[in-house]
Structures are given as structure tokens and as C-alpha cells.
Amino acid sequence: MKLFTIFGNPVSHSRSPLMHNSVFKHLGYPACYTRTYLEDGSTLRETFFNLKLSGANITIPHKEVAFKACDEIRGFANKVGVVNTIVEENGKLIGYNTDADGFLYAILEFENIKSVLILGAGGTAKALAIKFLEENMQVSVLNRSAKRLQFFKTVGCKTFTWSDFQLSSYDLVVNTTSAGLNDTKLPAPKELVASVLGATRYTADVIYGKLTPFLALAKEKNLPCKDGSDMLLGQGILANELFVRGKFKKQQIKASMQKSFLL
Ligand code: NDP
């Protein structure tokens, strides 16, 4: 029996155990997926080996620490320095990032996205920004503090804090902050959020399973919006494919994983 987990703080909200266990159960794969509250990200590697894990997902706030904890990084994670999936291979930790492709899967129904405003500058924002730039979109990033903006500036995004923000027009505004996850906060002061919502065609939030104050305001303005559920499904399918080492097709994984959304 292989063991998988999700590391995070907080982690009790995570639907990943339901999703991955649904795949293991329906496809008859001998594995179990749990959740692990991890306060100190620097203990991630040690904890991974102590628990004898075969793989893990990583959520807030440990995705950047997880990158450093790996022996080898493969694919898109190399470009962003952020890891949300780890697989154990011959005693080594191999890191991947499936968040950005998961998000692109989620917004397939949004048409003609050329310019995006990202709210937040954490691990998820990094992955999305690089993916959007690869897709030739114009990317602006608005964060409450300046310290994390340098990365985005270097890769070619316009960057702002709340105090120096310059409004433009956008096809999509996406909230990647954790504001609204366990509180009732907006990702920026209300007037600022209202102004960006007045300047976009579509909105999305990466938080799932609840109507965040950000999406509630977008709905009030009759904007098309998406919560993070489809992104969760998209990144989960890609992570599970890595966990089962290609034993099942994406379509099989998707069908089994979707069953967990009915629970
Ligand atoms: P990080 O901890 O790396 O970054 C958090 C960001 O949010 C920072 O930019 C921080 O700003 C900002 N922030 C936090 N609190 C507030 C607040 N009250 N007001 C304004 N800004 C705030 O987190 P991640 O990028 O790893 O995750 C962010 C969110 O994305 C989480 O809610 C997570 O659950 C969700 N997520 C969902 C996924 C899905 O599949 N649907 C996948 C991945 C993530 P500062 O720099 O100033 O501290």
C-alpha cells in the first residue's frame, strides 16, 4: 500500500484526499492519501521520509520551500521555483508544478484572454504569471506588499502595490491571494477591488468550495466568474498521473476524480 499526503498550513480545508482516494478506489490502485498539517516548512523533507511517503502535494504556504526540499525538479516547476507535487524515486524527491496547467484547463471556456491582472504574488501567482507569459498574454500583478514583486518584474510583468496601482483594462482578473480562504477579507481595499472589477471581462478565484468576498463582489457586478474547483481538478489529474506513474490514462483519472466532487 503506497501512502500519499498533502502538506499545508492550513490544510483541513483541502479536498485533495477525497479526490486522490476516489481515483485509487475506483481504479483499484493500492494507495491511500491523507493530509498533514505542517507548521514549519523546513521539516518537509524529513517528514516526507519519516512518513515513508511515495508522493505528496504541497499547499500554502510551503510551495517555495518544497522546491528547495527536492533533489531534482522536472518541467515547468524549474521556471517558477515553486513545487506543488513531489514524487519519490529511488530515495530521491522529484518536484513538479501542475497548478498552472490546472488553471489553464479551468478557464478554457473564457474566450480570447490577452491581458490578465493577478491579485497576489505568492507561489500560485508565480506559476500562473509564467504560464500566462508563455501564452503571450500581458500580465500585471497587484500585491499588498512589495517584497515579492521583484520576481514578477524580472520576468516581464507590470507590478504594483496597493499604493502605486495604475488601473488598465483586462480580459481576466484572478485572485491568487489567500484572502477569503479562512476569513471574510477582500484581496485589496474595497474601492480598489471594485475598480478592477469594473475594468475586466472575466474573473476567477483560485480558492474553491466557497463564495469568497472577491467572487461575491464580481457576481454583484454580473461578471462571469469561476471559483478554484476546476483548477483543483485540473492540477489534481496531472498530479495523480505522476503518483500512479502513468499507469492510467488522464481520462480514466478524470472520471474517477470527478466522482469525489459529488461527495
Ligand atoms: P502564498 O502563501 O504563497 O501567497 C499568498 C499571497 O496572498 C501573497 O501574495 C500574500 O501577500 C497574499 N495575501 C495573503 N493574505 C492576504 C490578505 N488578507 N490580503 C491581501 N493579500 C493577502 O499562497 P499560495 O500562492 O500557495 O496559495 C494562495 C491561494 O491559492 C490559497 O488560498 C490556496 O488554497 C489557493 N490555491 C488553490 C489551488 C486550486 O487548485 N484551486 C491551487 C493552488 C493554490 P503578501 O506577499 O503581502 O504576504
PDB file of C-alpha atoms and ligand atoms in Angstrom:
ATOM      1  CA  MET A   1       0.000   0.000   0.000  1.00  0.00           C
ATOM      2  CA  LYS A   2       1.522   3.339  -1.050  1.00  0.00           C
ATOM      3  CA  LEU A   3       0.970   6.426   1.077  1.00  0.00           C
ATOM      4  CA  PHE A   4       0.460   9.979  -0.235  1.00  0.00           C
ATOM      5  CA  THR A   5      -0.360  13.219   1.582  1.00  0.00           C
ATOM      6  CA  ILE A   6      -0.934  16.937   1.220  1.00  0.00           C
ATOM      7  CA  PHE A   7       1.279  19.226   3.324  1.00  0.00           C
ATOM      8  CA  GLY A   8      -0.067  22.631   4.299  1.00  0.00           C
ATOM      9  CA  ASN A   9      -0.945  25.166   6.964  1.00  0.00           C
ATOM     10  CA  PRO A  10      -3.921  25.370   6.983  1.00  0.00           C
ATOM     11  CA  VAL A  11      -4.694  22.025   5.370  1.00  0.00           C
ATOM     12  CA  SER A  12      -8.025  20.945   6.881  1.00  0.00           C
ATOM     13  CA  HIS A  13      -9.922  22.631   4.000  1.00  0.00           C
ATOM     14  CA  SER A  14      -8.164  20.559   1.338  1.00  0.00           C
ATOM     15  CA  ARG A  15     -10.274  18.316  -0.918  1.00  0.00           C
ATOM     16  CA  SER A  16      -7.171  16.576  -2.291  1.00  0.00           C
ATOM     17  CA  PRO A  17      -7.552  13.463  -0.062  1.00  0.00           C
ATOM     18  CA  LEU A  18     -11.117  12.914  -1.330  1.00  0.00           C
ATOM     19  CA  MET A  19     -10.035  13.416  -4.949  1.00  0.00           C
ATOM     20  CA  HIS A  20      -6.986  11.148  -4.958  1.00  0.00           C
ATOM     21  CA  ASN A  21      -8.582   8.439  -2.816  1.00  0.00           C
ATOM     22  CA  SER A  22     -11.515   8.390  -5.232  1.00  0.00           C
ATOM     23  CA  VAL A  23      -9.099   7.608  -8.100  1.00  0.00           C
ATOM     24  CA  PHE A  24      -7.245   4.944  -6.082  1.00  0.00           C
ATOM     25  CA  LYS A  25     -10.528   3.308  -5.086  1.00  0.00           C
ATOM     26  CA  HIS A  26     -12.265   3.348  -8.477  1.00  0.00           C
ATOM     27  CA  LEU A  27      -9.186   2.301 -10.457  1.00  0.00           C
ATOM     28  CA  GLY A  28      -8.085  -0.309  -7.894  1.00  0.00           C
ATOM     29  CA  TYR A  29      -4.694   1.267  -7.161  1.00  0.00           C
ATOM     30  CA  PRO A  30      -3.295   0.125  -3.767  1.00  0.00           C
ATOM     31  CA  ALA A  31      -2.729   3.523  -2.158  1.00  0.00           C
ATOM     32  CA  CYS A  32      -4.084   5.885   0.479  1.00  0.00           C
ATOM     33  CA  TYR A  33      -3.938   9.717   0.577  1.00  0.00           C
ATOM     34  CA  THR A  34      -4.007  11.681   3.857  1.00  0.00           C
ATOM     35  CA  ARG A  35      -3.499  15.298   4.931  1.00  0.00           C
ATOM     36  CA  THR A  36      -0.546  16.516   7.024  1.00  0.00           C
ATOM     37  CA  TYR A  37      -0.559  19.796   8.927  1.00  0.00           C
ATOM     38  CA  LEU A  38       2.978  21.176   8.614  1.00  0.00           C
ATOM     39  CA  GLU A  39       3.802  24.290  10.577  1.00  0.00           C
ATOM     40  CA  ASP A  40       7.496  24.534   9.767  1.00  0.00           C
ATOM     41  CA  GLY A  41       8.179  24.102   6.031  1.00  0.00           C
ATOM     42  CA  SER A  42      11.864  23.389   6.687  1.00  0.00           C
ATOM     43  CA  THR A  43      10.827  19.985   8.108  1.00  0.00           C
ATOM     44  CA  LEU A  44       9.038  18.933   4.922  1.00  0.00           C
ATOM     45  CA  ARG A  45      11.802  16.678   3.549  1.00  0.00           C
ATOM     46  CA  GLU A  46      12.405  14.944   6.870  1.00  0.00           C
ATOM     47  CA  THR A  47       8.666  14.480   7.436  1.00  0.00           C
ATOM     48  CA  PHE A  48       8.243  13.059   3.922  1.00  0.00           C
ATOM     49  CA  PHE A  49      10.814  10.333   4.615  1.00  0.00           C
ATOM     50  CA  ASN A  50       9.630   9.691   8.199  1.00  0.00           C
ATOM     51  CA  LEU A  51       6.108   9.034   6.918  1.00  0.00           C
ATOM     52  CA  LYS A  52       7.532   6.734   4.184  1.00  0.00           C
ATOM     53  CA  LEU A  53       5.540   8.584   1.536  1.00  0.00           C
ATOM     54  CA  SER A  54       5.514   7.739  -2.162  1.00  0.00           C
ATOM     55  CA  GLY A  55       4.390  11.236  -3.089  1.00  0.00           C
ATOM     56  CA  ALA A  56       2.791  14.433  -1.849  1.00  0.00           C
ATOM     57  CA  ASN A  57       1.053  17.623  -2.799  1.00  0.00           C
ATOM     58  CA  ILE A  58       2.024  20.912  -1.201  1.00  0.00           C
ATOM     59  CA  THR A  59      -0.284  23.818  -0.461  1.00  0.00           C
ATOM     60  CA  ILE A  60       0.004  27.177   1.353  1.00  0.00           C
ATOM     61  CA  PRO A  61       2.475  28.387   2.438  1.00  0.00           C
ATOM     62  CA  HIS A  62       5.091  25.740   1.610  1.00  0.00           C
ATOM     63  CA  LYS A  63       5.315  25.570  -2.205  1.00  0.00           C
ATOM     64  CA  GLU A  64       8.518  27.596  -2.452  1.00  0.00           C
ATOM     65  CA  VAL A  65      10.159  25.678   0.424  1.00  0.00           C
ATOM     66  CA  ALA A  66       9.106  22.444  -1.291  1.00  0.00           C
ATOM     67  CA  PHE A  67      11.080  23.465  -4.372  1.00  0.00           C
ATOM     68  CA  LYS A  68      14.218  23.695  -2.230  1.00  0.00           C
ATOM     69  CA  ALA A  69      13.482  20.380  -0.482  1.00  0.00           C
ATOM     70  CA  CYS A  70      13.644  18.375  -3.740  1.00  0.00           C
ATOM     71  CA  ASP A  71      16.673  16.578  -5.201  1.00  0.00           C
ATOM     72  CA  GLU A  72      15.534  17.167  -8.765  1.00  0.00           C
ATOM     73  CA  ILE A  73      12.996  19.449 -10.392  1.00  0.00           C
ATOM     74  CA  ARG A  74      11.274  18.494 -13.638  1.00  0.00           C
ATOM     75  CA  GLY A  75       9.426  20.524 -16.258  1.00  0.00           C
ATOM     76  CA  PHE A  76       7.533  23.742 -15.600  1.00  0.00           C
ATOM     77  CA  ALA A  77       8.497  23.910 -11.889  1.00  0.00           C
ATOM     78  CA  ASN A  78      12.044  24.801 -12.992  1.00  0.00           C
ATOM     79  CA  LYS A  79      10.763  28.040 -14.480  1.00  0.00           C
ATOM     80  CA  VAL A  80       8.880  29.171 -11.395  1.00  0.00           C
ATOM     81  CA  GLY A  81      10.789  27.813  -8.419  1.00  0.00           C
ATOM     82  CA  VAL A  82       7.508  26.543  -6.986  1.00  0.00           C
ATOM     83  CA  VAL A  83       6.541  22.903  -6.410  1.00  0.00           C
ATOM     84  CA  ASN A  84       3.032  21.583  -5.689  1.00  0.00           C
ATOM     85  CA  THR A  85       3.717  17.873  -6.363  1.00  0.00           C
ATOM     86  CA  ILE A  86       6.533  15.635  -5.161  1.00  0.00           C
ATOM     87  CA  VAL A  87       7.151  12.026  -6.201  1.00  0.00           C
ATOM     88  CA  GLU A  88       9.701   9.733  -4.539  1.00  0.00           C
ATOM     89  CA  GLU A  89      12.008   7.976  -6.997  1.00  0.00           C
ATOM     90  CA  ASN A  90      14.806   5.675  -5.738  1.00  0.00           C
ATOM     91  CA  GLY A  91      15.166   7.609  -2.469  1.00  0.00           C
ATOM     92  CA  LYS A  92      15.134  10.999  -4.234  1.00  0.00           C
ATOM     93  CA  LEU A  93      12.433  13.662  -4.167  1.00  0.00           C
ATOM     94  CA  ILE A  94      11.368  14.796  -7.635  1.00  0.00           C
ATOM     95  CA  GLY A  95       9.431  18.081  -7.772  1.00  0.00           C
ATOM     96  CA  TYR A  96       6.797  19.193 -10.285  1.00  0.00           C
ATOM     97  CA  ASN A  97       4.286  22.006 -10.695  1.00  0.00           C
ATOM     98  CA  THR A  98       0.813  21.158 -12.006  1.00  0.00           C
ATOM     99  CA  ASP A  99      -1.008  24.307 -10.795  1.00  0.00           C
ATOM    100  CA  ALA A 100      -0.601  26.474 -13.888  1.00  0.00           C
ATOM    101  CA  ASP A 101      -1.770  23.844 -16.373  1.00  0.00           C
ATOM    102  CA  GLY A 102      -4.623  23.104 -13.970  1.00  0.00           C
ATOM    103  CA  PHE A 103      -5.654  26.760 -14.114  1.00  0.00           C
ATOM    104  CA  LEU A 104      -5.486  26.932 -17.928  1.00  0.00           C
ATOM    105  CA  TYR A 105      -7.734  23.852 -18.019  1.00  0.00           C
ATOM    106  CA  ALA A 106     -10.147  25.686 -15.704  1.00  0.00           C
ATOM    107  CA  ILE A 107     -10.501  28.793 -17.872  1.00  0.00           C
ATOM    108  CA  LEU A 108     -10.867  27.039 -21.250  1.00  0.00           C
ATOM    109  CA  GLU A 109     -14.391  28.465 -21.509  1.00  0.00           C
ATOM    110  CA  PHE A 110     -13.146  32.072 -21.150  1.00  0.00           C
ATOM    111  CA  GLU A 111     -12.554  33.354 -24.665  1.00  0.00           C
ATOM    112  CA  ASN A 112      -9.733  35.437 -26.084  1.00  0.00           C
ATOM    113  CA  ILE A 113      -7.768  36.159 -22.906  1.00  0.00           C
ATOM    114  CA  LYS A 114      -4.936  38.523 -23.827  1.00  0.00           C
ATOM    115  CA  SER A 115      -4.375  40.547 -20.653  1.00  0.00           C
ATOM    116  CA  VAL A 116      -4.581  39.383 -17.060  1.00  0.00           C
ATOM    117  CA  LEU A 117      -4.362  41.078 -13.679  1.00  0.00           C
ATOM    118  CA  ILE A 118      -3.157  38.732 -10.941  1.00  0.00           C
ATOM    119  CA  LEU A 119      -4.027  39.673  -7.357  1.00  0.00           C
ATOM    120  CA  GLY A 120      -1.317  38.298  -5.065  1.00  0.00           C
ATOM    121  CA  ALA A 121       2.342  37.433  -5.552  1.00  0.00           C
ATOM    122  CA  GLY A 122       2.777  34.061  -3.829  1.00  0.00           C
ATOM    123  CA  GLY A 123       3.629  30.634  -5.222  1.00  0.00           C
ATOM    124  CA  THR A 124       0.412  30.226  -7.172  1.00  0.00           C
ATOM    125  CA  ALA A 125       0.731  33.714  -8.674  1.00  0.00           C
ATOM    126  CA  LYS A 126       4.252  32.887  -9.883  1.00  0.00           C
ATOM    127  CA  ALA A 127       3.133  29.730 -11.648  1.00  0.00           C
ATOM    128  CA  LEU A 128       0.186  31.470 -13.301  1.00  0.00           C
ATOM    129  CA  ALA A 129       2.227  34.521 -14.344  1.00  0.00           C
ATOM    130  CA  ILE A 130       4.884  32.441 -16.104  1.00  0.00           C
ATOM    131  CA  LYS A 131       2.255  30.302 -17.819  1.00  0.00           C
ATOM    132  CA  PHE A 132       0.319  33.383 -18.995  1.00  0.00           C
ATOM    133  CA  LEU A 133       3.528  34.962 -20.352  1.00  0.00           C
ATOM    134  CA  GLU A 134       4.279  31.711 -22.213  1.00  0.00           C
ATOM    135  CA  GLU A 135       0.813  32.021 -23.733  1.00  0.00           C
ATOM    136  CA  ASN A 136       1.737  35.556 -24.915  1.00  0.00           C
ATOM    137  CA  MET A 137      -0.639  37.302 -22.522  1.00  0.00           C
ATOM    138  CA  GLN A 138       0.132  40.660 -20.909  1.00  0.00           C
ATOM    139  CA  VAL A 139       0.435  40.178 -17.162  1.00  0.00           C
ATOM    140  CA  SER A 140       0.043  42.702 -14.344  1.00  0.00           C
ATOM    141  CA  VAL A 141       0.488  41.756 -10.682  1.00  0.00           C
ATOM    142  CA  LEU A 142      -1.015  43.630  -7.727  1.00  0.00           C
ATOM    143  CA  ASN A 143       0.126  42.661  -4.242  1.00  0.00           C
ATOM    144  CA  ARG A 144      -0.406  44.164  -0.787  1.00  0.00           C
ATOM    145  CA  SER A 145       3.355  44.307  -0.131  1.00  0.00           C
ATOM    146  CA  ALA A 146       6.365  44.984  -2.382  1.00  0.00           C
ATOM    147  CA  LYS A 147       8.780  42.302  -1.215  1.00  0.00           C
ATOM    148  CA  ARG A 148       7.604  39.523  -3.531  1.00  0.00           C
ATOM    149  CA  LEU A 149       7.175  41.653  -6.660  1.00  0.00           C
ATOM    150  CA  GLN A 150      10.793  41.583  -7.896  1.00  0.00           C
ATOM    151  CA  PHE A 151      10.418  38.097  -9.434  1.00  0.00           C
ATOM    152  CA  PHE A 152       7.440  39.274 -11.492  1.00  0.00           C
ATOM    153  CA  LYS A 153       9.210  42.458 -12.619  1.00  0.00           C
ATOM    154  CA  THR A 154      12.221  40.439 -13.769  1.00  0.00           C
ATOM    155  CA  VAL A 155      10.141  38.073 -15.911  1.00  0.00           C
ATOM    156  CA  GLY A 156       8.282  40.925 -17.653  1.00  0.00           C
ATOM    157  CA  CYS A 157       5.101  41.623 -15.686  1.00  0.00           C
ATOM    158  CA  LYS A 158       3.862  45.077 -14.699  1.00  0.00           C
ATOM    159  CA  THR A 159       3.912  45.151 -10.920  1.00  0.00           C
ATOM    160  CA  PHE A 160       2.043  47.238  -8.370  1.00  0.00           C
ATOM    161  CA  THR A 161       1.326  47.511  -4.685  1.00  0.00           C
ATOM    162  CA  TRP A 162      -1.955  48.929  -3.436  1.00  0.00           C
ATOM    163  CA  SER A 163      -0.418  52.397  -3.068  1.00  0.00           C
ATOM    164  CA  ASP A 164       1.043  52.776  -6.590  1.00  0.00           C
ATOM    165  CA  PHE A 165      -1.573  50.853  -8.604  1.00  0.00           C
ATOM    166  CA  GLN A 166      -2.421  52.135 -12.091  1.00  0.00           C
ATOM    167  CA  LEU A 167      -5.676  50.793 -13.483  1.00  0.00           C
ATOM    168  CA  SER A 168      -5.789  49.438 -17.032  1.00  0.00           C
ATOM    169  CA  SER A 169      -8.315  47.200 -18.792  1.00  0.00           C
ATOM    170  CA  TYR A 170      -8.137  43.409 -18.501  1.00  0.00           C
ATOM    171  CA  ASP A 171      -9.708  40.321 -20.002  1.00  0.00           C
ATOM    172  CA  LEU A 172      -9.329  38.438 -16.724  1.00  0.00           C
ATOM    173  CA  VAL A 173      -8.703  39.318 -13.076  1.00  0.00           C
ATOM    174  CA  VAL A 174      -7.704  36.370 -10.911  1.00  0.00           C
ATOM    175  CA  ASN A 175      -7.426  36.309  -7.134  1.00  0.00           C
ATOM    176  CA  THR A 176      -4.496  34.166  -6.024  1.00  0.00           C
ATOM    177  CA  THR A 177      -4.243  35.629  -2.511  1.00  0.00           C
ATOM    178  CA  SER A 178      -5.440  33.609   0.445  1.00  0.00           C
ATOM    179  CA  ALA A 179      -7.780  36.470   1.433  1.00  0.00           C
ATOM    180  CA  GLY A 180     -11.222  34.916   1.800  1.00  0.00           C
ATOM    181  CA  LEU A 181      -9.931  31.396   2.443  1.00  0.00           C
ATOM    182  CA  ASN A 182     -10.443  31.383   6.210  1.00  0.00           C
ATOM    183  CA  ASP A 183     -11.723  34.935   6.686  1.00  0.00           C
ATOM    184  CA  THR A 184     -14.074  37.410   5.046  1.00  0.00           C
ATOM    185  CA  LYS A 185     -11.387  39.684   3.624  1.00  0.00           C
ATOM    186  CA  LEU A 186     -11.113  41.057   0.102  1.00  0.00           C
ATOM    187  CA  PRO A 187      -7.689  40.720  -1.606  1.00  0.00           C
ATOM    188  CA  ALA A 188      -7.271  44.544  -1.595  1.00  0.00           C
ATOM    189  CA  PRO A 189      -9.170  47.569  -0.246  1.00  0.00           C
ATOM    190  CA  LYS A 190     -12.795  47.536  -1.457  1.00  0.00           C
ATOM    191  CA  GLU A 191     -12.543  50.622  -3.728  1.00  0.00           C
ATOM    192  CA  LEU A 192      -9.517  49.119  -5.442  1.00  0.00           C
ATOM    193  CA  VAL A 193     -11.185  45.735  -5.969  1.00  0.00           C
ATOM    194  CA  ALA A 194     -14.321  47.478  -7.264  1.00  0.00           C
ATOM    195  CA  SER A 195     -12.263  49.469  -9.768  1.00  0.00           C
ATOM    196  CA  VAL A 196     -10.502  46.396 -11.205  1.00  0.00           C
ATOM    197  CA  LEU A 197     -13.819  44.539 -11.403  1.00  0.00           C
ATOM    198  CA  GLY A 198     -15.148  47.464 -13.444  1.00  0.00           C
ATOM    199  CA  ALA A 199     -12.285  47.014 -15.909  1.00  0.00           C
ATOM    200  CA  THR A 200     -12.404  43.278 -16.717  1.00  0.00           C
ATOM    201  CA  ARG A 201     -14.489  40.841 -18.817  1.00  0.00           C
ATOM    202  CA  TYR A 202     -13.926  37.730 -16.652  1.00  0.00           C
ATOM    203  CA  THR A 203     -12.967  36.924 -13.053  1.00  0.00           C
ATOM    204  CA  ALA A 204     -11.606  33.874 -11.277  1.00  0.00           C
ATOM    205  CA  ASP A 205     -10.568  32.892  -7.778  1.00  0.00           C
ATOM    206  CA  VAL A 206      -8.221  30.008  -7.044  1.00  0.00           C
ATOM    207  CA  ILE A 207      -9.948  29.398  -3.694  1.00  0.00           C
ATOM    208  CA  TYR A 208     -12.564  26.669  -4.001  1.00  0.00           C
ATOM    209  CA  GLY A 209     -15.569  25.345  -2.132  1.00  0.00           C
ATOM    210  CA  LYS A 210     -16.908  28.734  -1.044  1.00  0.00           C
ATOM    211  CA  LEU A 211     -18.043  32.041  -2.424  1.00  0.00           C
ATOM    212  CA  THR A 212     -15.168  34.344  -1.465  1.00  0.00           C
ATOM    213  CA  PRO A 213     -15.865  38.053  -0.836  1.00  0.00           C
ATOM    214  CA  PHE A 214     -13.960  38.693  -4.108  1.00  0.00           C
ATOM    215  CA  LEU A 215     -16.243  36.450  -6.177  1.00  0.00           C
ATOM    216  CA  ALA A 216     -19.322  37.733  -4.330  1.00  0.00           C
ATOM    217  CA  LEU A 217     -18.450  41.270  -5.434  1.00  0.00           C
ATOM    218  CA  ALA A 218     -17.792  40.039  -9.008  1.00  0.00           C
ATOM    219  CA  LYS A 219     -21.228  38.365  -9.025  1.00  0.00           C
ATOM    220  CA  GLU A 220     -22.853  41.567  -7.794  1.00  0.00           C
ATOM    221  CA  LYS A 221     -21.393  43.218 -10.884  1.00  0.00           C
ATOM    222  CA  ASN A 222     -22.756  40.406 -13.099  1.00  0.00           C
ATOM    223  CA  LEU A 223     -19.298  39.366 -14.258  1.00  0.00           C
ATOM    224  CA  PRO A 224     -18.685  35.808 -15.461  1.00  0.00           C
ATOM    225  CA  CYS A 225     -16.680  34.122 -12.673  1.00  0.00           C
ATOM    226  CA  LYS A 226     -15.101  30.811 -11.722  1.00  0.00           C
ATOM    227  CA  ASP A 227     -14.015  29.542  -8.353  1.00  0.00           C
ATOM    228  CA  GLY A 228     -10.972  27.267  -7.970  1.00  0.00           C
ATOM    229  CA  SER A 229     -12.798  23.932  -8.312  1.00  0.00           C
ATOM    230  CA  ASP A 230     -11.885  23.258 -11.945  1.00  0.00           C
ATOM    231  CA  MET A 231      -8.286  24.314 -11.280  1.00  0.00           C
ATOM    232  CA  LEU A 232      -8.263  21.911  -8.354  1.00  0.00           C
ATOM    233  CA  LEU A 233      -9.500  19.142 -10.622  1.00  0.00           C
ATOM    234  CA  GLY A 234      -7.018  20.040 -13.391  1.00  0.00           C
ATOM    235  CA  GLN A 235      -3.946  20.167 -11.141  1.00  0.00           C
ATOM    236  CA  GLY A 236      -5.154  17.016  -9.330  1.00  0.00           C
ATOM    237  CA  ILE A 237      -5.473  14.955 -12.526  1.00  0.00           C
ATOM    238  CA  LEU A 238      -1.916  15.886 -13.549  1.00  0.00           C
ATOM    239  CA  ALA A 239      -0.549  15.167 -10.043  1.00  0.00           C
ATOM    240  CA  ASN A 240      -2.327  11.809  -9.876  1.00  0.00           C
ATOM    241  CA  GLU A 241      -0.878  10.826 -13.242  1.00  0.00           C
ATOM    242  CA  LEU A 242       2.560  11.363 -11.663  1.00  0.00           C
ATOM    243  CA  PHE A 243       1.613   9.445  -8.492  1.00  0.00           C
ATOM    244  CA  VAL A 244       0.481   6.347 -10.435  1.00  0.00           C
ATOM    245  CA  ARG A 245       3.476   6.741 -12.774  1.00  0.00           C
ATOM    246  CA  GLY A 246       1.434   6.764 -15.977  1.00  0.00           C
ATOM    247  CA  LYS A 247      -0.444   3.529 -15.152  1.00  0.00           C
ATOM    248  CA  PHE A 248      -3.800   5.099 -16.074  1.00  0.00           C
ATOM    249  CA  LYS A 249      -4.923   7.484 -18.838  1.00  0.00           C
ATOM    250  CA  LYS A 250      -5.849  11.101 -17.967  1.00  0.00           C
ATOM    251  CA  GLN A 251      -9.442  10.445 -18.995  1.00  0.00           C
ATOM    252  CA  GLN A 252      -9.732   7.494 -16.552  1.00  0.00           C
ATOM    253  CA  ILE A 253      -8.226   9.567 -13.741  1.00  0.00           C
ATOM    254  CA  LYS A 254     -10.535  12.491 -14.516  1.00  0.00           C
ATOM    255  CA  ALA A 255     -13.675  10.334 -14.493  1.00  0.00           C
ATOM    256  CA  SER A 256     -12.738   8.758 -11.142  1.00  0.00           C
ATOM    257  CA  MET A 257     -11.653  12.040  -9.594  1.00  0.00           C
ATOM    258  CA  GLN A 258     -14.844  13.834 -10.644  1.00  0.00           C
ATOM    259  CA  LYS A 259     -16.863  11.326  -8.609  1.00  0.00           C
ATOM    260  CA  SER A 260     -15.348  12.853  -5.450  1.00  0.00           C
ATOM    261  CA  PHE A 261     -16.910  16.217  -6.320  1.00  0.00           C
ATOM    262  CA  LEU A 262     -20.334  14.644  -5.737  1.00  0.00           C
ATOM    263  CA  LEU A 263     -19.458  13.703  -2.143  1.00  0.00           C
TER     264      LEU A 263
HETATM  265  P1  NDP B   1       1.272  32.021  -0.698  1.00  0.00           P
HETATM  266  O1  NDP B   1       1.296  31.941   0.774  1.00  0.00           O
HETATM  267  O2  NDP B   1       2.482  31.646  -1.493  1.00  0.00           O
HETATM  268  O3  NDP B   1       0.881  33.546  -1.161  1.00  0.00           O
HETATM  269  C1  NDP B   1      -0.212  34.211  -0.594  1.00  0.00           C
HETATM  270  C2  NDP B   1      -0.408  35.579  -1.263  1.00  0.00           C
HETATM  271  O4  NDP B   1      -1.614  36.117  -0.738  1.00  0.00           O
HETATM  272  C3  NDP B   1       0.689  36.601  -1.003  1.00  0.00           C
HETATM  273  O5  NDP B   1       0.857  37.398  -2.163  1.00  0.00           O
HETATM  274  C4  NDP B   1       0.119  37.445   0.152  1.00  0.00           C
HETATM  275  O6  NDP B   1       0.578  38.795   0.143  1.00  0.00           O
HETATM  276  C5  NDP B   1      -1.351  37.427  -0.224  1.00  0.00           C
HETATM  277  N1  NDP B   1      -2.251  37.610   0.919  1.00  0.00           N
HETATM  278  C6  NDP B   1      -2.431  36.791   1.974  1.00  0.00           C
HETATM  279  N2  NDP B   1      -3.388  37.275   2.797  1.00  0.00           N
HETATM  280  C7  NDP B   1      -3.818  38.428   2.221  1.00  0.00           C
HETATM  281  C8  NDP B   1      -4.788  39.404   2.586  1.00  0.00           C
HETATM  282  N3  NDP B   1      -5.518  39.278   3.705  1.00  0.00           N
HETATM  283  N4  NDP B   1      -4.986  40.460   1.772  1.00  0.00           N
HETATM  284  C9  NDP B   1      -4.264  40.575   0.635  1.00  0.00           C
HETATM  285  N5  NDP B   1      -3.318  39.718   0.241  1.00  0.00           N
HETATM  286  C10 NDP B   1      -3.100  38.645   1.030  1.00  0.00           C
HETATM  287  O7  NDP B   1      -0.003  31.151  -1.146  1.00  0.00           O
HETATM  288  P2  NDP B   1      -0.242  30.240  -2.443  1.00  0.00           P
HETATM  289  O8  NDP B   1       0.074  31.026  -3.656  1.00  0.00           O
HETATM  290  O9  NDP B   1       0.394  28.910  -2.256  1.00  0.00           O
HETATM  291  O10 NDP B   1      -1.837  29.978  -2.340  1.00  0.00           O
HETATM  292  C11 NDP B   1      -2.734  31.060  -2.453  1.00  0.00           C
HETATM  293  C12 NDP B   1      -4.174  30.543  -2.516  1.00  0.00           C
HETATM  294  O11 NDP B   1      -4.371  29.731  -3.656  1.00  0.00           O
HETATM  295  C13 NDP B   1      -4.616  29.711  -1.326  1.00  0.00           C
HETATM  296  O12 NDP B   1      -5.888  30.141  -0.925  1.00  0.00           O
HETATM  297  C14 NDP B   1      -4.683  28.286  -1.882  1.00  0.00           C
HETATM  298  O13 NDP B   1      -5.626  27.490  -1.211  1.00  0.00           O
HETATM  299  C15 NDP B   1      -5.122  28.564  -3.319  1.00  0.00           C
HETATM  300  N6  NDP B   1      -4.786  27.512  -4.292  1.00  0.00           N
HETATM  301  C16 NDP B   1      -5.781  26.837  -4.946  1.00  0.00           C
HETATM  302  C17 NDP B   1      -5.490  25.865  -5.899  1.00  0.00           C
HETATM  303  C18 NDP B   1      -6.561  25.138  -6.607  1.00  0.00           C
HETATM  304  O14 NDP B   1      -6.280  24.069  -7.148  1.00  0.00           O
HETATM  305  N7  NDP B   1      -7.762  25.653  -6.688  1.00  0.00           N
HETATM  306  C19 NDP B   1      -4.094  25.513  -6.229  1.00  0.00           C
HETATM  307  C20 NDP B   1      -3.126  26.324  -5.545  1.00  0.00           C
HETATM  308  C21 NDP B   1      -3.470  27.264  -4.588  1.00  0.00           C
HETATM  309  P3  NDP B   1       1.988  39.250   0.838  1.00  0.00           P
HETATM  310  O15 NDP B   1       3.064  38.937  -0.173  1.00  0.00           O
HETATM  311  O16 NDP B   1       1.810  40.703   1.053  1.00  0.00           O
HETATM  312  O17 NDP B   1       2.120  38.450   2.099  1.00  0.00           O
END
